[in-house]
Coordinates of C-alpha atoms (C1' of nucleotides) in Angstrom, one line a residue:
Chain A
M25 CA 94.7 78.0 94.7
K26 CA 91.9 77.7 92.2
N27 CA 90.8 81.3 92.5
Q28 CA 93.0 82.7 89.7
E29 CA 91.8 79.9 87.4
V30 CA 88.2 80.6 88.2
A31 CA 88.7 84.3 87.7
R32 CA 90.4 83.7 84.3
I33 CA 87.5 81.5 83.2
F34 CA 84.9 84.0 84.3
N35 CA 86.7 86.7 82.4
E36 CA 86.9 84.6 79.3
I37 CA 83.2 83.8 79.6
A38 CA 82.6 87.6 79.7
D39 CA 84.8 88.0 76.6
I40 CA 82.9 85.4 74.7
L41 CA 79.5 86.8 75.8
E42 CA 80.7 90.2 74.6
I43 CA 81.5 88.9 71.2
K44 CA 78.2 87.2 71.0
G45 CA 76.6 90.5 71.9
E46 CA 74.8 89.3 75.1
N47 CA 73.3 91.5 77.8
P48 CA 76.0 93.9 78.9
F49 CA 74.9 93.6 82.6
R50 CA 75.3 89.9 82.5
I51 CA 78.8 90.4 81.2
R52 CA 79.5 92.9 83.9
A53 CA 78.3 90.4 86.5
Y54 CA 80.9 87.8 85.3
R55 CA 83.7 90.4 85.3
R56 CA 82.8 91.6 88.8
A57 CA 82.7 88.1 90.1
A58 CA 86.1 87.4 88.5
Q59 CA 87.6 90.4 90.2
N60 CA 86.2 89.6 93.6
I61 CA 87.3 86.0 93.4
D62 CA 90.8 87.1 92.3
G63 CA 91.0 89.3 95.4
L64 CA 89.9 86.6 97.8
S65 CA 92.4 85.2 100.3
R66 CA 90.6 81.9 100.8
D67 CA 90.6 79.2 98.2
V68 CA 87.1 78.9 96.7
K69 CA 87.4 75.2 96.6
D70 CA 87.4 75.1 100.4
M71 CA 84.3 77.3 100.6
S72 CA 80.7 76.1 101.1
E73 CA 78.0 77.3 98.8
D74 CA 76.7 79.6 101.5
E75 CA 80.1 81.2 102.0
L76 CA 80.5 81.6 98.2
R77 CA 77.2 83.4 98.0
K78 CA 78.4 85.9 100.6
I79 CA 81.1 87.1 98.2
P80 CA 79.8 90.3 96.6
G81 CA 78.7 89.6 93.0
I82 CA 78.2 85.9 93.5
G83 CA 74.7 84.7 93.5
A84 CA 73.1 81.2 93.2
D85 CA 74.1 80.7 89.6
L86 CA 77.8 81.6 89.9
A87 CA 78.2 79.8 93.2
E88 CA 77.0 76.7 91.6
K89 CA 79.4 77.2 88.6
I90 CA 82.3 77.7 91.0
R91 CA 81.4 74.5 92.9
E92 CA 81.1 72.6 89.6
Y93 CA 84.6 73.7 88.6
A94 CA 86.1 73.1 92.0
T95 CA 84.8 69.6 92.3
T96 CA 85.0 68.4 88.7
G97 CA 87.9 70.5 87.4
A98 CA 85.7 71.6 84.5
L99 CA 82.8 73.9 83.7
G100 CA 80.2 72.6 81.2
F101 CA 78.8 76.1 80.4
Y102 CA 82.3 77.3 79.6
E103 CA 83.2 74.3 77.5
D104 CA 80.0 74.7 75.5
L105 CA 80.6 78.4 75.0
R106 CA 84.1 77.8 73.8
K107 CA 82.7 75.7 71.0
E108 CA 80.8 78.7 69.7
V109 CA 83.6 81.1 69.3
P110 CA 87.2 80.3 68.0
S111 CA 89.7 80.9 70.8
G112 CA 91.8 83.2 68.7
L113 CA 88.9 85.5 68.3
V114 CA 88.9 86.1 72.1
D115 CA 92.6 87.1 71.7
L116 CA 91.6 89.9 69.3
L117 CA 90.1 91.7 72.2
S118 CA 93.6 92.2 73.6
V119 CA 94.4 94.5 70.7
P120 CA 94.0 98.0 72.0
G121 CA 91.2 99.9 70.3
L122 CA 89.6 96.7 69.0
G123 CA 86.5 95.6 70.9
P124 CA 83.9 92.8 70.7
R125 CA 81.7 94.3 68.0
T126 CA 84.6 94.7 65.6
A127 CA 86.0 91.3 66.4
K128 CA 82.6 89.7 65.7
M129 CA 82.2 91.7 62.4
L130 CA 85.7 90.7 61.3
F131 CA 84.9 87.0 61.9
E132 CA 81.6 87.2 60.2
K133 CA 82.6 89.1 57.1
L134 CA 86.2 87.9 56.5
G135 CA 86.5 84.8 58.7
I136 CA 89.3 86.3 60.7
K137 CA 89.9 84.2 63.8
D138 CA 93.2 85.2 65.3
I139 CA 95.7 88.0 65.5
N140 CA 98.0 86.8 62.8
E141 CA 95.2 86.7 60.3
L142 CA 94.1 90.1 61.4
E143 CA 97.6 91.5 60.9
R144 CA 97.8 90.0 57.4
Y145 CA 94.5 91.4 56.3
A146 CA 95.3 94.8 57.7
R147 CA 98.8 94.9 56.0
E148 CA 97.2 94.0 52.7
G149 CA 94.7 96.8 53.1
R150 CA 91.8 94.4 53.0
L151 CA 89.9 95.7 56.1
R152 CA 88.9 99.0 54.6
G153 CA 85.5 99.0 53.1
L154 CA 84.0 97.0 55.9
P155 CA 81.3 98.8 57.8
G156 CA 82.8 101.6 59.8
I157 CA 86.4 100.9 58.7
K158 CA 88.5 103.1 56.5
A159 CA 92.2 103.6 56.1
K160 CA 92.6 105.3 59.5
T161 CA 91.0 102.4 61.4
E162 CA 93.1 99.9 59.6
E163 CA 96.2 101.9 60.5
N164 CA 95.1 102.0 64.2
I165 CA 94.6 98.2 64.2
L166 CA 98.1 97.7 63.0
K167 CA 99.4 100.2 65.6
G168 CA 97.4 98.3 68.3
I169 CA 99.0 95.0 67.2
E170 CA 102.5 96.6 67.4
M171 CA 101.8 97.9 70.9
L172 CA 100.5 94.5 71.9
K173 CA 103.8 92.9 70.7
R174 CA 106.0 95.1 72.7
R175 CA 103.7 95.4 75.7
T176 CA 105.8 95.1 78.8
G177 CA 103.1 94.3 81.3
R178 CA 103.2 95.4 84.9
F179 CA 106.2 96.7 86.9
P180 CA 106.9 96.2 90.6
I181 CA 105.9 99.3 92.6
G182 CA 109.5 99.7 93.9
R183 CA 110.6 100.5 90.3
V184 CA 107.7 102.7 89.4
L185 CA 107.3 105.0 92.5
P186 CA 110.7 106.5 92.3
I187 CA 110.2 107.3 88.7
A188 CA 106.9 109.0 89.4
E189 CA 108.4 111.0 92.2
A190 CA 111.3 112.2 90.0
I191 CA 108.8 113.4 87.4
I192 CA 106.7 115.2 90.0
D193 CA 109.9 116.8 91.4
A194 CA 110.9 118.0 88.0
L195 CA 107.5 119.4 87.2
L196 CA 107.4 121.2 90.6
K197 CA 110.7 122.7 89.8
E198 CA 110.1 123.7 86.3
T199 CA 106.5 124.8 86.1
D200 CA 103.9 126.8 87.9
V201 CA 102.1 123.9 89.7
R202 CA 99.5 124.7 92.4
Q203 CA 98.7 121.1 93.3
I204 CA 100.1 117.7 92.1
S205 CA 99.6 114.1 93.0
V206 CA 100.0 110.6 91.8
A207 CA 96.7 108.8 91.2
G208 CA 95.8 105.4 89.9
S209 CA 97.0 102.1 91.3
L210 CA 100.3 103.8 92.4
R211 CA 98.3 105.9 94.8
R212 CA 96.6 102.7 96.0
W213 CA 100.1 101.1 96.5
K214 CA 99.3 98.1 94.4
E215 CA 102.3 95.7 94.3
T216 CA 102.6 96.0 90.6
I217 CA 101.8 99.0 88.4
K218 CA 100.8 99.2 84.7
D219 CA 101.2 103.0 84.2
I220 CA 101.7 106.1 86.1
D221 CA 98.9 108.6 86.5
I222 CA 99.7 112.1 87.6
L223 CA 97.0 114.8 88.3
A224 CA 97.8 118.5 88.6
V225 CA 96.3 122.0 89.0
S226 CA 98.2 124.7 87.2
D227 CA 97.6 128.3 86.1
N228 CA 99.4 127.5 82.9
P229 CA 98.4 124.0 81.6
S230 CA 100.1 124.3 78.2
E231 CA 103.4 125.2 79.9
M232 CA 103.0 122.0 82.0
M233 CA 102.4 119.9 78.9
N234 CA 105.5 121.4 77.2
A235 CA 107.7 120.7 80.3
F236 CA 106.3 117.2 80.7
T237 CA 106.9 116.1 77.1
R238 CA 110.5 117.6 77.3
L239 CA 111.5 115.8 80.5
P240 CA 114.8 113.9 80.3
Q241 CA 112.8 110.8 81.4
C242 CA 110.7 111.0 78.3
K243 CA 111.6 108.7 75.5
E244 CA 108.5 108.9 73.4
V245 CA 105.5 111.2 73.3
L246 CA 102.3 109.2 72.8
M247 CA 99.9 112.1 72.8
K248 CA 100.1 115.8 73.7
G249 CA 97.0 117.8 74.2
S250 CA 96.1 121.0 76.1
T251 CA 95.2 119.4 79.4
K252 CA 96.3 115.8 78.9
S253 CA 99.5 114.2 77.6
S254 CA 101.1 110.7 77.7
I255 CA 104.7 109.8 77.4
V256 CA 106.7 106.6 77.6
T257 CA 109.9 106.5 79.8
E258 CA 113.2 104.8 79.1
E259 CA 112.0 101.9 81.2
G260 CA 109.0 101.5 79.0
I261 CA 106.5 102.8 81.5
Q262 CA 103.6 105.0 80.3
V263 CA 103.0 108.2 82.2
D264 CA 99.8 110.2 81.8
L265 CA 99.5 113.7 83.1
R266 CA 96.2 115.5 83.4
V267 CA 95.6 119.1 84.4
V268 CA 92.3 119.9 86.0
E269 CA 90.5 123.0 87.5
E270 CA 91.3 123.6 91.1
D271 CA 87.6 123.3 92.0
A272 CA 87.6 119.8 90.6
F273 CA 90.9 118.5 91.9
G274 CA 89.3 116.4 94.6
S275 CA 86.7 114.7 92.5
A276 CA 89.2 114.2 89.7
L277 CA 91.7 112.7 92.2
A278 CA 89.0 110.3 93.5
Y279 CA 88.0 109.4 89.9
F280 CA 91.5 108.7 88.7
T281 CA 92.6 106.9 91.8
G282 CA 89.9 104.3 91.4
S283 CA 89.7 101.4 91.6
K284 CA 87.1 101.3 88.9
A285 CA 85.1 98.8 91.0
H286 CA 85.3 101.2 94.0
N287 CA 84.1 104.2 91.9
I288 CA 81.2 102.2 90.5
R289 CA 80.1 101.4 94.1
L290 CA 80.3 105.1 95.0
R291 CA 78.3 106.2 92.0
E292 CA 75.6 103.6 92.6
M293 CA 75.2 105.0 96.1
A294 CA 75.2 108.5 94.7
V295 CA 72.3 107.6 92.3
K296 CA 70.2 106.4 95.2
K297 CA 70.8 109.7 97.0
G298 CA 69.8 111.7 93.9
L299 CA 73.5 112.7 93.4
K300 CA 75.8 112.4 90.4
I301 CA 79.5 111.9 90.8
N302 CA 82.0 112.4 87.9
E303 CA 85.5 113.8 87.6
Y304 CA 84.2 117.3 87.6
G305 CA 82.4 117.2 90.9
I306 CA 79.5 116.0 92.9
F307 CA 76.1 117.3 91.6
D308 CA 72.5 117.3 92.7
V309 CA 70.7 115.5 89.9
K310 CA 67.4 117.5 90.2
T311 CA 68.8 121.0 90.4
G312 CA 72.1 120.3 88.6
R313 CA 73.8 122.3 91.4
R314 CA 77.4 121.5 92.1
L315 CA 77.8 120.4 95.7
G316 CA 81.6 119.9 95.9
G317 CA 84.7 118.4 94.3
R318 CA 87.5 120.7 95.5
D319 CA 88.7 118.1 98.0
E320 CA 88.6 114.4 97.8
E321 CA 86.9 114.3 101.2
D322 CA 83.8 116.1 99.6
V323 CA 83.1 112.9 97.6
Y324 CA 82.8 110.7 100.7
R325 CA 81.2 113.4 102.9
L326 CA 78.4 114.1 100.5
L327 CA 77.6 110.4 100.3
G328 CA 77.5 110.3 104.1
L329 CA 80.6 108.2 104.4
P330 CA 83.9 108.6 106.3
Y331 CA 87.0 109.1 104.2
I332 CA 88.3 105.9 102.7
P333 CA 92.1 105.8 102.3
P334 CA 93.3 105.1 98.7
E335 CA 94.9 101.8 99.7
M336 CA 91.5 100.4 100.7
R337 CA 89.6 101.3 97.5
E338 CA 89.3 97.9 95.9
D339 CA 85.6 97.1 96.5
L340 CA 86.7 94.4 98.9
G341 CA 84.3 95.4 101.6
E342 CA 85.5 98.9 102.4
V343 CA 82.3 100.6 101.2
E344 CA 80.2 98.4 103.5
M345 CA 82.6 99.2 106.4
A346 CA 82.3 102.9 105.6
V347 CA 78.5 102.7 105.6
E348 CA 78.7 101.2 109.1
G349 CA 81.2 103.9 110.1
R350 CA 83.9 101.3 110.8
I351 CA 86.8 102.4 108.6
P352 CA 90.0 101.3 110.4
D353 CA 92.5 103.9 111.5
L354 CA 95.3 102.5 109.2
I355 CA 98.9 102.4 110.3
G356 CA 100.7 105.6 109.1
Y357 CA 103.8 105.9 106.9
D358 CA 105.6 107.4 109.9
D359 CA 104.6 105.0 112.6
I360 CA 107.5 102.5 112.3
R361 CA 110.0 102.8 115.1
G362 CA 112.6 100.2 114.1
D363 CA 113.5 97.5 111.5
L364 CA 113.6 93.9 112.7
H365 CA 115.2 92.2 109.7
V366 CA 118.6 93.6 108.8
H367 CA 121.8 92.0 107.5
T368 CA 125.4 93.0 108.1
R369 CA 128.8 92.1 106.8
D370 CA 128.8 89.2 109.2
S371 CA 126.7 87.4 106.5
D372 CA 125.8 88.9 103.1
G373 CA 125.2 92.5 104.1
S374 CA 127.4 95.5 103.1
H375 CA 127.9 97.3 106.4
D376 CA 129.2 96.5 109.8
I377 CA 126.9 96.6 112.7
E378 CA 127.7 100.2 113.8
E379 CA 127.3 101.6 110.3
I380 CA 123.9 100.1 109.8
A381 CA 122.8 101.2 113.3
G382 CA 123.9 104.7 112.4
A383 CA 121.8 104.6 109.2
A384 CA 118.8 103.4 111.1
K385 CA 119.3 106.1 113.8
A386 CA 119.5 108.7 111.0
R387 CA 116.0 107.6 110.0
G388 CA 114.7 108.3 113.4
Y389 CA 114.5 104.6 114.5
K390 CA 114.7 103.7 118.1
Y391 CA 115.8 100.1 117.6
I392 CA 117.0 97.6 115.0
A393 CA 117.5 93.8 115.0
I394 CA 120.6 92.4 113.5
T395 CA 119.4 89.2 111.8
D396 CA 122.2 87.7 109.7
H397 CA 121.8 84.4 107.9
S398 CA 122.4 81.1 109.8
K399 CA 124.8 78.5 108.6
S400 CA 122.7 76.5 106.1
L401 CA 122.7 79.4 103.7
G402 CA 126.2 78.9 102.5
I403 CA 125.9 81.3 99.5
A404 CA 125.0 84.1 101.9
R405 CA 128.0 83.3 104.2
G406 CA 125.6 82.0 106.9
M407 CA 127.1 82.0 110.4
S408 CA 128.0 79.0 112.5
A409 CA 126.6 78.7 116.0
E410 CA 129.9 79.9 117.5
E411 CA 129.9 82.9 115.3
V412 CA 126.3 83.9 116.3
V413 CA 127.3 83.6 120.0
E414 CA 130.3 85.8 119.3
Q415 CA 128.2 88.3 117.3
S416 CA 125.6 88.5 120.1
K417 CA 128.4 89.4 122.6
R418 CA 129.7 92.0 120.3
I419 CA 126.2 93.5 119.9
K420 CA 125.8 93.7 123.7
A421 CA 129.1 95.6 123.9
I422 CA 128.1 98.0 121.0
N423 CA 124.8 98.6 122.7
K424 CA 126.6 100.0 125.7
R425 CA 128.4 102.6 123.5
L426 CA 125.4 103.5 121.3
R427 CA 123.2 106.4 122.1
G428 CA 119.6 106.9 120.8
I429 CA 119.1 103.5 119.3
R430 CA 119.1 100.0 120.7
L431 CA 120.3 96.8 118.9
L432 CA 118.5 93.5 119.3
S433 CA 120.7 90.5 118.7
G434 CA 119.0 88.1 116.4
I435 CA 119.2 85.7 113.5
E436 CA 117.5 84.9 110.2
L437 CA 117.3 81.2 111.0
D438 CA 117.0 78.8 108.1
I439 CA 114.2 76.3 108.2
R440 CA 115.9 73.4 106.5
S441 CA 114.3 71.2 103.9
D442 CA 113.5 68.5 106.4
G443 CA 111.9 71.0 108.7
S444 CA 114.7 71.1 111.3
L445 CA 116.2 74.4 112.4
D446 CA 119.8 75.5 112.0
Y447 CA 120.6 75.9 115.7
P448 CA 119.6 74.1 118.9
D449 CA 117.3 75.8 121.4
D450 CA 120.1 76.7 123.9
I451 CA 121.6 79.0 121.3
L452 CA 118.3 80.5 120.2
K453 CA 117.2 81.3 123.7
E454 CA 120.2 83.6 124.2
L455 CA 119.0 85.8 121.3
D456 CA 116.5 88.7 121.6
I457 CA 114.7 87.7 118.4
V458 CA 114.6 84.8 116.0
V459 CA 113.4 85.3 112.4
A460 CA 112.8 82.0 110.7
S461 CA 112.4 81.5 107.0
I462 CA 112.6 79.0 104.1
H463 CA 115.4 79.3 101.6
S464 CA 115.3 75.8 100.0
G465 CA 113.0 73.1 98.7
F466 CA 110.6 75.6 97.2
R467 CA 109.0 72.9 95.1
Q468 CA 108.1 70.6 97.9
S469 CA 104.5 69.4 98.3
R470 CA 101.9 71.5 100.2
Q471 CA 102.1 69.1 103.1
Q472 CA 105.9 69.3 103.3
I473 CA 106.2 73.0 103.1
T474 CA 103.3 73.6 105.5
G475 CA 104.8 71.0 107.9
R476 CA 108.2 72.9 107.9
L477 CA 106.5 76.2 108.7
V478 CA 104.3 74.7 111.3
S479 CA 107.2 72.9 113.1
A480 CA 109.2 76.2 113.1
M481 CA 106.3 78.1 114.6
K482 CA 105.9 75.5 117.3
N483 CA 109.5 76.2 118.5
P484 CA 109.0 78.7 121.4
Y485 CA 112.1 80.7 120.4
V486 CA 111.0 81.4 116.8
S487 CA 109.5 84.9 117.1
I488 CA 108.8 85.7 113.5
I489 CA 108.2 83.9 110.2
A490 CA 109.9 86.0 107.4
H491 CA 108.6 86.2 103.9
P492 CA 106.1 83.4 104.5
T493 CA 105.2 82.5 101.0
G494 CA 108.6 82.9 99.4
R495 CA 107.4 84.6 96.2
V496 CA 109.5 87.0 94.1
I497 CA 107.3 89.1 92.1
G498 CA 107.5 88.3 88.4
E499 CA 110.1 85.7 89.0
R500 CA 109.1 83.0 91.5
E501 CA 105.7 81.8 92.5
E502 CA 104.7 81.4 96.1
Y503 CA 105.5 78.0 97.4
D504 CA 102.6 75.8 98.1
V505 CA 101.5 76.8 101.7
D506 CA 98.3 75.6 103.2
M507 CA 97.4 79.1 104.3
D508 CA 94.5 78.0 106.5
E509 CA 96.7 75.7 108.5
F510 CA 99.6 78.2 108.5
L511 CA 97.5 81.0 109.9
R512 CA 95.8 78.8 112.4
V513 CA 99.1 77.7 113.9
A514 CA 100.6 81.2 113.8
R515 CA 97.6 82.3 115.9
E516 CA 97.8 79.4 118.2
T517 CA 101.6 79.8 118.9
S518 CA 101.5 83.7 119.0
T519 CA 104.1 83.7 116.2
I520 CA 104.4 87.1 114.4
L521 CA 104.2 87.2 110.6
E522 CA 106.6 89.4 108.6
I523 CA 105.5 91.7 105.9
N524 CA 108.7 91.8 103.9
A525 CA 109.0 95.2 102.4
Y526 CA 111.6 94.4 99.9
P527 CA 109.9 95.6 96.7
M528 CA 110.3 92.3 94.8
R529 CA 108.9 90.3 97.7
L530 CA 106.1 92.2 99.5
D531 CA 105.4 89.0 101.3
L532 CA 102.9 88.5 103.0
R533 CA 100.8 90.1 100.3
D534 CA 97.7 92.2 100.9
I535 CA 95.0 89.5 100.7
Y536 CA 96.7 87.3 103.2
I537 CA 97.4 90.2 105.6
K538 CA 93.7 91.1 105.6
R539 CA 92.7 87.5 106.5
A540 CA 95.4 87.1 109.1
K541 CA 94.3 90.4 110.7
E542 CA 90.8 89.1 111.0
M543 CA 92.2 86.1 112.9
G544 CA 94.0 88.4 115.4
I545 CA 97.6 87.6 114.3
S546 CA 100.4 90.1 114.9
F547 CA 102.7 91.5 112.2
V548 CA 106.1 93.1 111.7
I549 CA 107.0 95.2 108.7
S550 CA 110.7 94.7 107.9
T551 CA 112.9 95.5 105.0
D552 CA 115.4 92.6 104.8
T553 CA 118.0 95.3 104.3
H554 CA 121.5 94.4 103.0
I555 CA 122.7 97.9 102.3
D556 CA 121.8 101.2 104.1
Y557 CA 119.4 102.8 101.5
Q558 CA 117.3 99.7 101.5
L559 CA 116.0 100.7 105.0
D560 CA 113.8 103.2 103.0
F561 CA 112.0 100.2 101.4
I562 CA 109.9 100.2 104.6
R563 CA 107.2 102.3 102.9
Y564 CA 106.4 99.6 100.5
G565 CA 105.7 97.2 103.4
I566 CA 103.6 99.9 105.0
G567 CA 101.6 100.3 101.8
M568 CA 101.0 96.6 101.7
A569 CA 100.0 96.6 105.4
R570 CA 97.5 99.4 104.7
R571 CA 96.1 97.4 101.8
G572 CA 95.6 94.6 104.3
W573 CA 93.7 97.1 106.6
L574 CA 96.3 97.0 109.4
E575 CA 96.2 99.5 112.2
K576 CA 99.2 100.7 114.2
G577 CA 98.5 98.2 117.0
D578 CA 98.7 95.2 114.7
V579 CA 102.3 95.9 113.9
I580 CA 104.9 95.2 116.6
N581 CA 107.6 97.5 115.3
T582 CA 105.4 100.5 115.9
Y583 CA 105.8 99.7 119.6
S584 CA 108.2 101.4 122.0
Y585 CA 111.4 99.4 122.8
N586 CA 110.0 98.2 126.1
Q587 CA 106.6 97.1 124.6
L588 CA 108.4 95.4 121.8
M589 CA 110.6 93.3 124.1
K590 CA 107.6 92.4 126.2
R591 CA 105.8 91.2 123.1
L592 CA 108.8 89.1 122.0
K593 CA 109.0 87.5 125.4
Y594 CA 105.3 86.8 125.4
K595 CA 105.5 83.8 123.0
R596 CA 108.4 82.2 125.0
A597 CA 106.4 82.6 128.3
Q598 CA 103.3 81.1 126.6
A599 CA 105.2 78.1 125.5
R600 CA 106.8 77.4 128.9
P601 CA 105.0 74.5 130.7
S602 CA 103.2 75.8 133.8
Chain B
dG6 C1' 73.7 87.4 86.3
dC7 C1' 73.1 90.2 90.6
dC8 C1' 70.4 92.5 93.9
dG9 C1' 66.8 95.0 97.2
dT10 C1' 65.3 102.1 103.1
dT11 C1' 62.5 102.4 94.9
dT12 C1' 62.7 94.0 97.5
dT13 C1' 61.4 89.0 93.8
dC14 C1' 61.1 92.5 88.8
dG15 C1' 63.4 95.7 86.6
dG16 C1' 66.8 98.2 87.1
dC17 C1' 72.1 98.0 86.8
dC18 C1' 78.1 104.4 86.7
dC19 C1' 79.9 108.0 83.8
dG20 C1' 82.1 110.6 80.4
dA21 C1' 85.8 111.3 76.7
dC22 C1' 87.6 110.3 72.5
dT23 C1' 87.9 108.6 67.8
dG24 C1' 86.5 107.7 63.4
dT25 C1' 83.0 107.4 61.1
dT26 C1' 79.2 109.4 60.6
dT27 C1' 75.0 113.6 59.4
dT28 C1' 73.4 112.0 64.7
dC29 C1' 76.3 107.9 66.3
dA30 C1' 78.6 103.4 67.5
dG31 C1' 82.5 101.5 69.5
dT32 C1' 86.1 101.5 72.8
dC33 C1' 88.4 102.9 76.9
dG34 C1' 89.4 103.9 81.7

DNA sequence: GCCGTTTTCGGCCCGACTGTTTTCAGTCG
């Protein structure tokens, strides 16, 4: 996928143009284009010039630049630009508090052209005396460099959300909170999170600030003010708490939830309607009168739009959809009726079948599928064909005893590195559900990997492809799937695609979900549970599904048991020669 | 550089904070 490369180059162009002091709107155009390309599910190198120009923020010029890069592997404009500014100088912009104007000035006055030189000059006290720089600024630059050095990057949402919830619980318990909510990318359920934003209404803000900075989770207080404080947790995650007036809670929540690009779109619309939106409310520009802001809905209502759920607020077409009144009715966090990817002690899970069934029933589920590993996965104690047959019989017997929940007998079937499957069809056809997935040969060529997935989907008994891209967030890249071909065959064979809710996977990811949905593909949201509490991971999968704009009907494990069984049989019936 | 119920030029989101200033520039989200 060339998209990430193109996005990186456009961002670097924007950095260089900033240092050069170019037109800020031109710079913004590059950044917006970079962001929209990064969020694209199709590879730009497969897109025609016309298709490229349909991407918001891409006009004739940038479409041509993308094409040049996609076809030649280089971009002349970028290469020329890089000759004008030393590459280390661009890195200076990553120092918090140091922007393009300062970077340029440092280069021109002192010849500083990378972070190491900057640090040396600052330590020696040789920055002070430059225009606008005294001891304090010098100190802040050193602090910024320190922060950069121990910057921990982004954390998977599965690690961050529980921390945020624990903090909110503690604040609810210990202080006089009227309203409280997470905001930021966490509220949008992004797969990775940089910091936690919490927004609250309180009669006693200073009490909140005290309680917040004294939390057991707090390792370091970065700043503490009367309505805004920041701390760092044990895990190295920054948490910001802001207290606002009750009348402005809605507009502040919209503002701090973002995304920035989404907010900009809303404010552009507001300007055209003679309105002004900020974190304090929605105002009539002419009269200065405040029109709303208590509830988040006010913001959208006053713009004449339907409410846009946080998970959609990425400026990836949701504003246009809202204008047309076509915001989808997203799947809800309580809509799942069963988990269709669950392991037991028969392979590498921690519970026996009845225990995990009980845990699922306790969560209100109506069914679960037992999908232990097949034999090729030796390290996970994969089951032989005989063992699967035996397990399937056992499940049928247990089903007769169980009340209130049904078990599907299934398998997580390994797609071997040569593309063959672990069991013959006459075993598979006896199972209720077959979840096929890749666990080996991750580095094979695009052609090989895609070929394996395609041949698995063409098997009439393969119901679902689990974790289709194989990525592990922060650890393992996606393997090289030809997504166009993969989705085409999924559609053609009525194969269901899994959204694996395991927090380190979240696979399929949002951008592919959105595209698959447009093609009319069905999904399942599953946890890949190995121990009972992992059943609760389902919400991360739902968050991802909502980011992919899925509705309840797109997801088969929102169906009743009977509907579900009908859908599972559908593919087998399709494939049968008439 | 993009874009158009203010269409092919002339606009382009909004405010807070900080450190340096004496009215503001730079940076950030």
